[in-house]
Coordinates of C-alpha atoms in Angstrom, one line a residue:
Chain K
M205 CA -43.7 -59.2 -13.3
R206 CA -42.9 -59.8 -9.8
G207 CA -39.7 -61.5 -10.7
L208 CA -38.9 -58.2 -12.8
L209 CA -39.1 -56.6 -9.4
M210 CA -37.5 -58.9 -7.3
M211 CA -34.4 -58.4 -9.9
T212 CA -34.5 -54.7 -9.8
A213 CA -34.9 -55.0 -5.8
L214 CA -31.5 -56.7 -6.0
A215 CA -30.0 -54.3 -8.6
V216 CA -30.3 -51.0 -6.2
L217 CA -28.7 -53.2 -3.0
P218 CA -24.8 -51.8 -2.3
L219 CA -22.3 -54.2 -3.5
G220 CA -21.3 -57.0 -1.2
V221 CA -25.0 -56.7 0.6
A222 CA -26.5 -59.5 -1.3
A223 CA -24.1 -62.0 -1.5
Q224 CA -23.4 -63.3 1.7
T225 CA -21.7 -66.3 0.6
P226 CA -19.4 -66.3 -2.1
A227 CA -19.6 -68.5 -5.1
T228 CA -18.7 -72.0 -5.6
G229 CA -18.8 -74.8 -8.0
A230 CA -17.6 -75.8 -11.5
T231 CA -19.2 -72.4 -13.4
P232 CA -19.0 -69.9 -10.1
E233 CA -20.0 -66.6 -10.6
L234 CA -17.2 -63.9 -10.7
P235 CA -18.4 -60.1 -10.1
D236 CA -16.5 -57.6 -11.5
P237 CA -13.5 -56.4 -9.3
Q238 CA -14.2 -53.4 -6.6
R239 CA -11.6 -52.2 -4.1
A240 CA -12.6 -49.5 -2.0
L241 CA -9.5 -46.9 -0.4
L242 CA -9.3 -48.8 2.6
P243 CA -8.9 -52.7 2.4
Q244 CA -11.6 -55.0 4.3
M245 CA -10.0 -56.6 7.4
V246 CA -12.5 -58.5 9.6
I247 CA -10.3 -60.7 12.0
P248 CA -11.8 -63.0 14.1
R249 CA -10.0 -62.8 17.6
P250 CA -8.9 -66.1 19.4
A251 CA -11.0 -67.8 21.9
E252 CA -11.4 -70.8 24.2
W253 CA -13.1 -74.4 23.7
G254 CA -13.8 -74.7 27.1
D255 CA -16.1 -77.4 27.0
A256 CA -17.2 -76.5 23.5
L257 CA -16.4 -79.1 20.3
P258 CA -16.5 -78.5 17.0
T259 CA -19.8 -80.0 15.2
V260 CA -20.1 -82.7 13.1
P261 CA -22.7 -84.3 11.0
E262 CA -24.9 -86.9 12.8
G263 CA -23.6 -90.3 13.7
F264 CA -20.1 -88.8 13.8
T265 CA -18.1 -88.2 17.1
V266 CA -15.5 -85.8 17.3
T267 CA -12.7 -85.9 20.5
A268 CA -9.1 -83.6 20.8
I269 CA -6.6 -86.4 20.6
A270 CA -4.0 -84.4 21.1
T271 CA -3.7 -80.4 22.8
G272 CA -1.2 -78.0 23.7
L273 CA 0.8 -78.4 20.6
K274 CA 3.2 -75.8 18.6
I275 CA 1.5 -74.9 15.5
P276 CA -0.1 -78.1 13.8
R277 CA -0.1 -77.8 10.5
Q278 CA -0.4 -80.8 8.6
T279 CA -0.5 -84.7 9.7
L280 CA 0.4 -88.1 8.3
V281 CA -1.1 -91.4 8.8
L282 CA 2.0 -93.9 9.2
P283 CA 1.1 -97.5 7.9
N284 CA 0.8 -98.5 11.8
G285 CA -2.0 -95.7 12.3
D286 CA 0.6 -93.7 14.2
I287 CA 0.1 -89.8 13.4
L288 CA 3.0 -87.7 12.8
V289 CA 2.3 -83.8 13.1
A290 CA 4.5 -81.6 11.2
E291 CA 4.6 -77.9 13.6
G292 CA 5.9 -74.4 12.4
K293 CA 4.7 -71.1 11.7
G294 CA 7.4 -69.4 8.9
Q295 CA 9.3 -66.6 10.0
G296 CA 7.6 -64.2 7.9
A297 CA 8.3 -62.2 5.1
P298 CA 9.9 -58.7 5.5
A299 CA 8.0 -55.7 5.2
L300 CA 8.5 -53.7 2.3
R301 CA 5.9 -50.9 2.5
P302 CA 4.2 -48.9 5.2
K303 CA 0.9 -51.2 4.5
D304 CA 2.9 -54.0 5.5
V305 CA 4.1 -52.9 8.8
I306 CA 0.4 -52.0 9.5
A307 CA -1.3 -55.0 8.1
G308 CA 1.3 -57.5 9.4
F309 CA 0.0 -56.1 12.9
I310 CA -3.7 -56.5 12.3
K311 CA -3.0 -60.4 10.9
A312 CA -1.5 -61.5 13.8
L313 CA -4.1 -60.6 15.9
G314 CA -6.3 -63.6 14.8
K315 CA -3.1 -66.0 15.0
S316 CA -1.8 -67.8 18.2
P317 CA 1.1 -66.0 19.9
E318 CA 2.6 -69.5 20.2
P319 CA 5.8 -69.7 18.4
G320 CA 6.0 -72.4 15.6
G321 CA 7.8 -75.9 17.2
N322 CA 9.8 -76.6 14.0
R323 CA 9.1 -80.4 15.3
L324 CA 7.0 -83.3 13.9
T325 CA 5.2 -84.9 16.8
L326 CA 4.1 -88.5 17.0
L327 CA 0.8 -89.6 18.3
R328 CA -0.2 -93.1 19.1
D329 CA -3.6 -95.1 19.6
A330 CA -1.9 -98.3 20.6
D331 CA -4.8 -99.9 21.3
G332 CA -7.2 -98.4 18.5
D333 CA -9.8 -97.3 21.0
G334 CA -9.6 -93.9 19.5
T335 CA -7.3 -92.6 22.4
Y336 CA -4.1 -91.6 21.7
E337 CA -2.3 -92.0 25.2
M338 CA 0.9 -91.5 23.4
Q339 CA 2.4 -87.8 22.4
G340 CA 6.4 -87.6 21.5
V341 CA 8.7 -85.6 20.0
F342 CA 9.7 -87.7 16.9
A343 CA 12.5 -85.1 15.1
E344 CA 13.3 -81.4 16.0
G345 CA 15.0 -78.8 14.8
L346 CA 13.4 -78.0 11.8
N347 CA 12.6 -75.4 9.6
S348 CA 9.0 -74.4 9.5
P349 CA 8.1 -78.3 8.4
Y350 CA 4.5 -78.5 6.6
G351 CA 4.4 -81.2 3.5
L352 CA 4.8 -85.1 5.0
A353 CA 5.2 -88.1 2.6
L354 CA 6.3 -91.0 3.3
I355 CA 7.6 -93.7 0.7
D356 CA 9.1 -97.2 1.6
G357 CA 11.2 -96.8 4.5
G358 CA 11.6 -93.0 4.0
L359 CA 9.9 -89.9 5.8
F360 CA 9.8 -87.0 3.7
V361 CA 9.2 -83.8 5.5
A362 CA 9.2 -80.1 3.2
N363 CA 10.5 -77.6 5.3
Q364 CA 10.1 -74.1 4.4
D365 CA 13.6 -74.3 2.3
A366 CA 14.6 -77.7 1.0
V367 CA 12.7 -81.1 1.5
V368 CA 14.8 -83.9 4.1
R369 CA 14.4 -87.4 4.8
F370 CA 14.3 -89.5 7.3
D371 CA 14.8 -93.1 7.3
Y372 CA 11.6 -95.0 8.8
T373 CA 10.9 -98.3 10.3
D374 CA 7.5 -99.4 11.4
G375 CA 7.0 -98.6 15.0
Q376 CA 9.9 -96.0 15.5
T377 CA 8.4 -93.7 17.5
Q378 CA 11.8 -91.1 17.3
A379 CA 13.7 -90.3 14.5
S380 CA 16.7 -92.4 14.6
G381 CA 19.2 -89.5 13.7
P382 CA 19.3 -85.9 11.4
P383 CA 17.5 -85.9 8.4
V384 CA 19.5 -85.5 5.3
T385 CA 18.7 -83.2 2.1
L386 CA 16.8 -84.1 -0.3
T387 CA 16.8 -80.7 -2.4
D388 CA 16.5 -77.3 -1.4
L389 CA 13.2 -75.4 -2.9
P390 CA 12.8 -71.9 -3.3
K391 CA 13.0 -69.8 -0.2
A392 CA 14.0 -66.7 -0.6
I393 CA 11.5 -64.0 0.8
N394 CA 9.1 -66.8 1.1
H395 CA 5.9 -64.7 1.2
H396 CA 4.1 -68.0 1.0
W397 CA 6.4 -70.3 3.1
T398 CA 4.1 -73.3 3.6
K399 CA 5.4 -76.0 1.1
A400 CA 2.6 -78.6 0.7
M401 CA 3.9 -82.4 -0.3
T402 CA 2.9 -85.2 -1.6
A403 CA 4.0 -88.6 -3.0
S404 CA 3.1 -90.2 -6.2
A405 CA 1.0 -93.3 -5.9
D406 CA 4.3 -95.4 -7.2
G407 CA 6.6 -93.9 -4.9
R408 CA 8.7 -92.4 -7.8
F409 CA 7.9 -88.8 -7.3
L410 CA 7.6 -86.5 -4.7
Y411 CA 5.6 -83.2 -5.4
V412 CA 6.0 -80.1 -3.9
G413 CA 3.8 -77.0 -3.6
I414 CA 5.4 -73.9 -4.0
G415 CA 3.3 -70.2 -3.1
S416 CA 3.7 -67.1 -4.9
N417 CA 6.1 -64.3 -3.1
S418 CA 3.2 -61.8 -2.9
N419 CA -0.3 -61.5 -3.5
I420 CA 0.0 -59.9 -7.1
T421 CA 3.1 -59.2 -8.2
E422 CA 3.7 -56.2 -5.4
R423 CA 7.1 -57.5 -4.3
G424 CA 7.9 -57.1 -8.2
M425 CA 8.2 -59.7 -11.3
E426 CA 11.6 -61.4 -10.2
A427 CA 10.4 -62.2 -6.9
E428 CA 8.2 -64.5 -8.8
E429 CA 10.9 -66.8 -10.0
D430 CA 10.5 -70.4 -9.6
R431 CA 7.2 -69.4 -7.5
A432 CA 3.5 -70.2 -7.4
M433 CA 4.0 -73.7 -9.0
V434 CA 3.9 -77.3 -8.1
W435 CA 7.2 -79.2 -8.4
Q436 CA 7.9 -82.9 -9.6
I437 CA 11.0 -84.2 -7.6
D438 CA 12.6 -87.6 -8.3
A439 CA 12.6 -88.8 -4.4
R440 CA 15.7 -90.5 -5.5
T441 CA 17.7 -88.1 -6.6
G442 CA 16.3 -84.8 -6.2
M443 CA 16.0 -83.9 -9.2
H444 CA 13.4 -81.5 -10.1
R445 CA 11.2 -79.8 -12.6
P446 CA 7.9 -77.6 -12.5
Y447 CA 5.4 -79.8 -13.1
A448 CA 1.9 -77.2 -13.2
T449 CA 2.7 -73.5 -13.2
G450 CA 0.7 -70.0 -12.5
L451 CA -1.1 -71.6 -9.3
R452 CA -0.7 -68.9 -6.7
N453 CA -0.4 -70.7 -3.9
P454 CA -1.0 -74.4 -3.5
T455 CA -1.2 -74.9 -0.2
A456 CA -2.1 -78.7 0.1
L457 CA -1.5 -81.8 -2.5
T458 CA -3.2 -85.0 -2.8
I459 CA -3.1 -88.0 -5.0
Q460 CA -6.4 -89.7 -5.9
P461 CA -6.7 -92.9 -4.8
D462 CA -7.6 -95.6 -8.6
T463 CA -6.6 -92.7 -10.7
G464 CA -3.2 -91.4 -9.3
Q465 CA -3.7 -88.2 -10.4
L466 CA -2.6 -84.9 -8.8
W467 CA -5.1 -83.0 -6.9
A468 CA -4.3 -79.8 -5.2
V469 CA -6.3 -77.0 -3.4
V470 CA -5.0 -73.5 -4.4
N471 CA -5.6 -70.2 -2.4
E472 CA -6.2 -67.0 -4.7
R473 CA -5.4 -63.5 -5.0
D474 CA -6.7 -60.8 -2.9
E475 CA -8.1 -57.0 -2.5
I476 CA -10.5 -56.7 -5.8
G477 CA -13.4 -57.7 -3.3
P478 CA -15.4 -59.9 -1.0
D479 CA -16.3 -62.3 -3.7
L480 CA -13.1 -62.6 -5.6
V481 CA -11.0 -64.6 -6.5
P482 CA -12.3 -68.0 -5.6
D483 CA -9.9 -70.3 -4.0
Y484 CA -10.2 -73.6 -5.6
L485 CA -9.4 -77.6 -6.1
A486 CA -8.0 -78.9 -9.1
A487 CA -6.7 -82.1 -10.7
V488 CA -3.3 -80.1 -11.8
Q489 CA -2.6 -80.9 -14.8
E490 CA 0.9 -82.2 -16.1
G491 CA 2.6 -78.8 -17.9
G492 CA -0.4 -76.6 -17.5
F493 CA -0.8 -73.1 -16.7
Y494 CA -3.4 -71.8 -13.9
G495 CA -3.4 -67.9 -14.5
W496 CA -1.4 -66.4 -11.5
P497 CA -0.7 -63.6 -12.1
Y498 CA -1.9 -62.5 -15.2
S499 CA -5.6 -63.9 -14.9
Y500 CA -7.8 -66.0 -12.5
W501 CA -10.4 -68.6 -13.6
G502 CA -9.1 -69.0 -16.9
Q503 CA -8.8 -66.2 -18.9
T504 CA -10.1 -63.4 -16.7
V505 CA -6.9 -60.4 -17.0
D506 CA -6.0 -58.7 -13.6
P507 CA -4.5 -56.0 -14.6
R508 CA -2.7 -55.6 -11.5
A509 CA 0.3 -57.9 -12.8
Q510 CA 2.3 -55.7 -15.4
P511 CA 4.0 -56.4 -18.0
Q512 CA 0.9 -58.5 -18.9
D513 CA 1.5 -61.8 -20.9
P514 CA -1.5 -62.2 -23.6
D515 CA -0.3 -65.5 -24.4
K516 CA 0.2 -67.1 -20.9
V517 CA -3.9 -65.7 -20.5
A518 CA -4.9 -67.5 -23.2
A519 CA -2.8 -70.7 -22.3
A520 CA -4.6 -70.2 -18.8
I521 CA -6.5 -73.5 -17.4
V522 CA -9.8 -73.1 -15.7
P523 CA -9.9 -74.7 -11.8
D524 CA -12.1 -77.7 -11.7
Y525 CA -13.6 -76.4 -8.8
A526 CA -14.6 -73.0 -6.7
L527 CA -14.6 -73.3 -3.0
G528 CA -15.5 -69.9 -2.6
A529 CA -13.4 -66.6 -2.2
H530 CA -11.2 -65.6 0.8
V531 CA -11.9 -69.3 2.3
A532 CA -8.1 -70.3 2.6
A533 CA -8.6 -73.8 2.2
L534 CA -5.0 -75.4 3.6
G535 CA -5.8 -78.7 3.9
V536 CA -7.5 -81.9 1.0
A537 CA -7.6 -85.4 1.5
F538 CA -9.6 -88.1 -0.9
S539 CA -12.4 -89.5 1.3
D540 CA -13.2 -93.4 1.4
P541 CA -16.3 -95.5 1.9
V542 CA -15.2 -96.2 5.6
M543 CA -16.3 -92.6 6.5
G544 CA -19.9 -93.8 5.8
E545 CA -22.1 -93.5 2.6
D546 CA -22.5 -90.3 3.0
F547 CA -19.1 -89.2 2.4
A548 CA -18.0 -92.2 0.9
E549 CA -16.4 -90.6 -2.8
G550 CA -15.1 -87.2 -2.8
V551 CA -12.6 -84.6 -0.5
F552 CA -12.5 -83.2 2.7
V553 CA -11.1 -79.5 2.5
G554 CA -10.0 -77.4 5.5
M555 CA -10.3 -73.9 5.3
H556 CA -8.7 -71.5 7.5
G557 CA -10.9 -68.8 7.0
S558 CA -10.8 -64.9 6.0
W559 CA -9.0 -62.5 7.1
N560 CA -10.7 -59.8 4.2
R561 CA -14.2 -60.6 4.2
N562 CA -17.2 -58.9 6.3
P563 CA -18.9 -61.6 7.0
P564 CA -15.9 -64.0 7.6
V565 CA -15.6 -67.0 5.3
G566 CA -14.1 -70.7 6.2
Y567 CA -13.3 -71.8 9.1
K568 CA -14.4 -74.7 9.0
V569 CA -14.0 -78.2 6.9
V570 CA -16.1 -79.1 4.0
F571 CA -16.9 -82.3 1.8
V572 CA -17.0 -81.8 -1.7
P573 CA -18.9 -85.0 -3.3
F574 CA -17.4 -86.8 -6.3
R575 CA -18.7 -88.7 -9.1
D576 CA -16.6 -90.7 -11.8
G577 CA -13.8 -89.4 -10.1
R578 CA -14.8 -85.5 -10.3
P579 CA -16.5 -83.2 -8.1
A580 CA -20.1 -83.2 -8.3
G581 CA -22.9 -81.2 -6.7
E582 CA -22.2 -78.6 -3.6
A583 CA -19.8 -78.6 -0.8
V584 CA -21.3 -79.8 2.8
D585 CA -20.4 -78.6 5.6
F586 CA -18.6 -81.3 7.5
M587 CA -16.9 -79.8 10.7
T588 CA -18.2 -76.5 12.0
G589 CA -18.2 -74.5 15.2
F590 CA -15.1 -72.8 15.0
L591 CA -16.3 -69.8 14.4
V592 CA -18.1 -68.3 17.7
D593 CA -19.5 -65.2 16.4
E594 CA -18.1 -62.7 13.5
D595 CA -15.6 -61.5 16.0
N596 CA -14.3 -64.5 18.1
T597 CA -13.4 -68.0 16.6
R598 CA -12.3 -71.2 18.6
G599 CA -9.8 -72.3 15.8
R600 CA -8.7 -72.6 12.7
P601 CA -9.0 -75.5 10.5
V602 CA -5.4 -77.2 8.3
G603 CA -4.6 -79.9 6.9
V604 CA -6.9 -82.3 6.8
T605 CA -5.6 -86.5 6.5
L606 CA -7.8 -89.8 6.2
D607 CA -7.2 -92.4 9.1
P608 CA -8.1 -95.3 6.8
R609 CA -9.3 -97.3 10.1
G610 CA -12.1 -94.6 9.9
A611 CA -11.7 -91.4 10.8
L612 CA -10.8 -87.6 9.7
I613 CA -7.6 -86.4 11.2
V614 CA -7.8 -82.2 11.7
A615 CA -5.1 -79.8 12.6
D616 CA -6.2 -76.7 14.4
D617 CA -3.1 -74.0 14.4
L618 CA -5.1 -71.8 16.8
S619 CA -6.1 -73.7 19.5
N620 CA -3.1 -76.0 18.8
T621 CA -5.1 -79.4 18.5
I622 CA -5.6 -82.2 16.7
W623 CA -9.1 -83.4 16.1
R624 CA -10.6 -86.7 15.1
V625 CA -14.1 -86.6 13.6
A626 CA -15.2 -90.9 13.2
P627 CA -18.6 -92.2 12.5
A628 CA -19.9 -93.8 15.9
R629 CA -19.2 -97.3 16.3
Chain E
M274 CA -9.8 1.8 -2.2
A275 CA -8.5 3.9 1.3
S276 CA -10.7 1.6 3.1
L277 CA -9.3 -1.8 1.4
S278 CA -5.6 -0.7 2.1
S279 CA -6.1 1.2 5.6
P280 CA -5.9 -2.5 7.8
R281 CA -3.0 -3.7 6.0
S282 CA -1.2 -0.6 6.3
S283 CA -1.2 -1.3 10.4
L284 CA 0.3 -4.4 10.0
A285 CA 4.0 -4.7 10.2
P286 CA 6.8 -5.9 7.5
A287 CA 7.0 -9.8 7.0
R288 CA 8.6 -11.6 9.5
P289 CA 10.3 -15.1 8.5
L290 CA 9.2 -18.0 9.8
H291 CA 10.4 -19.4 13.3
P292 CA 13.7 -21.6 12.0
L293 CA 12.1 -24.8 13.7
H294 CA 8.8 -24.5 11.8
A295 CA 11.1 -23.5 8.8
I296 CA 12.9 -26.9 8.9
L297 CA 9.7 -28.9 9.3
L298 CA 8.4 -27.2 6.5
A299 CA 11.4 -28.0 4.4
F300 CA 10.5 -31.6 4.3
L301 CA 7.3 -31.6 2.6
F302 CA 7.6 -30.7 -0.9
P303 CA 11.0 -32.3 -1.9
L304 CA 9.7 -35.4 -0.5
F305 CA 6.0 -34.8 -2.6
L306 CA 8.3 -34.3 -5.8
G307 CA 10.2 -37.5 -4.6
T308 CA 6.6 -39.2 -4.4
L309 CA 5.8 -38.2 -7.8
A310 CA 9.5 -38.7 -9.5
S311 CA 8.9 -42.0 -8.0
D312 CA 6.1 -42.9 -9.5
L313 CA 7.2 -41.3 -12.9
A314 CA 9.6 -44.4 -12.7
Y315 CA 7.1 -47.2 -11.6
A316 CA 5.0 -46.1 -14.7
R317 CA 7.6 -46.1 -17.3
T318 CA 9.7 -49.2 -16.1
F319 CA 7.2 -51.6 -14.1
Q320 CA 10.1 -51.9 -11.6
I321 CA 8.6 -52.3 -8.3
Q322 CA 11.1 -50.8 -6.0
W323 CA 10.1 -47.6 -7.7
A324 CA 6.4 -47.6 -6.1
N325 CA 8.1 -48.8 -2.8
F326 CA 9.9 -45.5 -2.8
A327 CA 7.0 -43.6 -3.8
Q328 CA 5.1 -45.2 -0.7
W329 CA 8.0 -44.4 1.7
L330 CA 8.9 -40.8 0.6
N331 CA 4.9 -40.0 0.9
A332 CA 4.8 -41.6 4.2
G333 CA 7.8 -39.4 5.4
G334 CA 6.5 -36.3 3.8
L335 CA 3.5 -37.0 5.3
L336 CA 4.9 -37.4 9.4
L337 CA 7.4 -34.2 9.0
G338 CA 4.6 -32.3 7.0
G339 CA 1.9 -33.2 9.4
F340 CA 4.3 -31.6 12.1
A341 CA 4.3 -27.9 10.3
L342 CA 0.8 -28.4 9.5
L343 CA 0.5 -28.4 13.0
W344 CA 2.4 -25.3 13.5
S345 CA 0.5 -23.6 10.8
L346 CA -2.9 -24.3 12.1
V347 CA -1.7 -23.0 15.7
G348 CA -0.2 -20.3 14.3
L349 CA -3.1 -19.1 12.4
I350 CA -5.4 -19.5 15.6
R351 CA -3.1 -17.5 18.0
H352 CA -3.6 -14.7 15.2
R353 CA -6.7 -14.4 14.5
G354 CA -7.7 -11.5 12.1
G355 CA -3.9 -11.5 11.8
D356 CA -2.2 -11.4 8.3
R357 CA -4.6 -13.5 5.1
R358 CA -1.4 -14.8 4.4
R359 CA -1.3 -17.3 7.2
L360 CA -4.7 -18.6 6.3
V361 CA -3.8 -19.1 2.6
H362 CA -0.9 -21.4 3.6
A363 CA -2.5 -23.1 6.1
L364 CA -5.2 -24.0 3.9
L365 CA -2.8 -25.0 0.7
L366 CA -1.0 -27.2 3.0
L367 CA -3.9 -29.1 4.6
A368 CA -5.2 -30.1 1.3
A369 CA -1.5 -31.3 0.8
W370 CA -2.2 -33.3 3.4
V371 CA -5.1 -34.2 2.7
L372 CA -4.5 -35.5 -0.4
G373 CA -0.8 -37.2 0.3
L374 CA -3.2 -39.4 3.0
V375 CA -5.7 -40.5 -0.1
N376 CA -2.4 -40.7 -1.6
A377 CA -1.2 -43.2 0.9
L378 CA -4.4 -45.2 0.6
V379 CA -4.3 -45.4 -3.1
H380 CA -0.4 -46.6 -3.6
A381 CA -1.5 -49.1 -0.5
K382 CA -3.2 -51.3 -3.4
D383 CA -1.0 -54.0 -4.6
A384 CA 1.2 -53.7 -7.9
W385 CA -0.3 -51.8 -10.2
A386 CA -3.6 -51.1 -9.0
M387 CA -2.4 -47.7 -7.9
M388 CA -2.0 -46.5 -11.1
P389 CA -3.1 -44.0 -12.3
E390 CA -4.9 -42.2 -9.7
G391 CA -1.8 -42.6 -7.5
L392 CA 0.2 -40.8 -10.3
W393 CA -1.8 -37.9 -10.7
L394 CA -2.8 -37.8 -6.7
S395 CA 1.3 -37.4 -6.7
A396 CA 1.4 -34.5 -9.1
I397 CA -1.5 -32.6 -7.2
A398 CA -0.3 -33.5 -4.0
A399 CA 3.5 -32.0 -5.1
V400 CA 2.0 -28.6 -6.7
L401 CA 0.6 -27.9 -3.3
A402 CA 2.8 -28.6 -1.3
L403 CA 5.0 -26.0 -3.7
L404 CA 2.4 -23.5 -3.5
A405 CA 2.2 -24.3 0.5
S406 CA 5.8 -24.1 1.0
W407 CA 5.8 -20.5 -1.7
T408 CA 3.4 -18.8 0.6
G409 CA 5.0 -19.9 3.9
Y410 CA 8.4 -18.7 3.1
L411 CA 7.0 -15.4 2.0
G412 CA 6.5 -15.0 5.6
F413 CA 4.0 -13.2 7.9
R414 CA 3.5 -9.8 8.8
E415 CA 1.8 -9.2 12.6
W416 CA -0.3 -6.5 13.7
A417 CA 2.3 -3.5 14.7

């Protein structure tokens, strides 16, 4: 009887009040789509860190190892322990509609006013004490660099328009010359401009994530050619092919140690409610189609995409693990026992944070535990304290990278900081 | 009958709109009609550029029609108790403009999400804009 009363009470609550945090996990609950006349926009404004630091689990320390950067996005830990930081901002897709003009202005309120650096910064901690005493420019004049990968002697950078290659020898602090273009990438409009990248375990291939050119085809179906997919690129010749498609915005890619499996975090579509559609973590299957734009989370049709394609919908793969709607996952990295018992097996996910949900979500780094190589159990907070309250945030996490010496490197593109979270020794 | 017609008999013949008011009022109907035509084209072809055209045409109608609406409302206040047609015209124009505003928000939904509500709103707003223009261009009578 009491249970029945509770259910009735829940049923009369207005939509959106009952659910404070969006559904996560392997089988998230998907509410019915809803869209008010005015889309919800909640943009926490930038706040200063002052003496405050992000919150990390008991037994961990957190330090800012680099500040004053120019929109740091993704990082790469080099074999000698140096850290490369890709800094860039994208040029912004043109406003097509009255709405784009207004929404662009509002979203800019939650971003750093710093123009992107279009460069790679190198950080060095020569004595291994956790303080990065050297900070210098490795290369500049790049075009919104984002994805980074090292394949013996070749440093690959995914600019927003091309994959380029620098020669790299251990200990180098500056590029020895301008990079060589390996292959051009789809760059028209570049609504989602970030080009995530990782290298296969054997070093033969690069995988590059190419986001869609719209939220849900509002720039036209033609604009989506070669978009919303992961490319496999031969690292030697630059030959490429679509590896998996229907991934709306694959913002970070990584290879699973031991198995060599490619994993991605993907940002899903907006404007059908505060709890739709979950951003997700997926083991990217070769030749797989993941639904965008026709459907989400497998076969849930999105009628905003017209004309529909029932065959594609039927073929859509259900992703592995929901990270929550609108969290904006932009970083993913596999952990290692060096991060301590509680975080030995699983992935860290950097969440940039929402702009269209009340209350805001994301704005943190979480840990998704794995068992037998698969996600298992609830994600736990690993790094929080970015959001001061619903109206202010000190930072926005982007890329996360494991330093095999025992630390997680987190890029923060609002406070323009690189954070290092390490087990206390 | 006499009591009904007597107040009207003291009204002068209708005077055309002030030229600037007429110019401002001239935008609303064609722009809203263009919105409707673009919506129809989008509904038939799924070509998104028609939806983009519809949004800008509607926004143009709101901007320029907004000035005409202001003029009409101010005229209504200045000539209180005057020609009843002034009130009818202003109310029609207000209704067309408010519907256009709602239509702008509906059209701001991404891709096909604006259908079919956007199409219906465009049609009703265009009809209201036509009626508002008609009543306006008939001109208003003033007290003699």
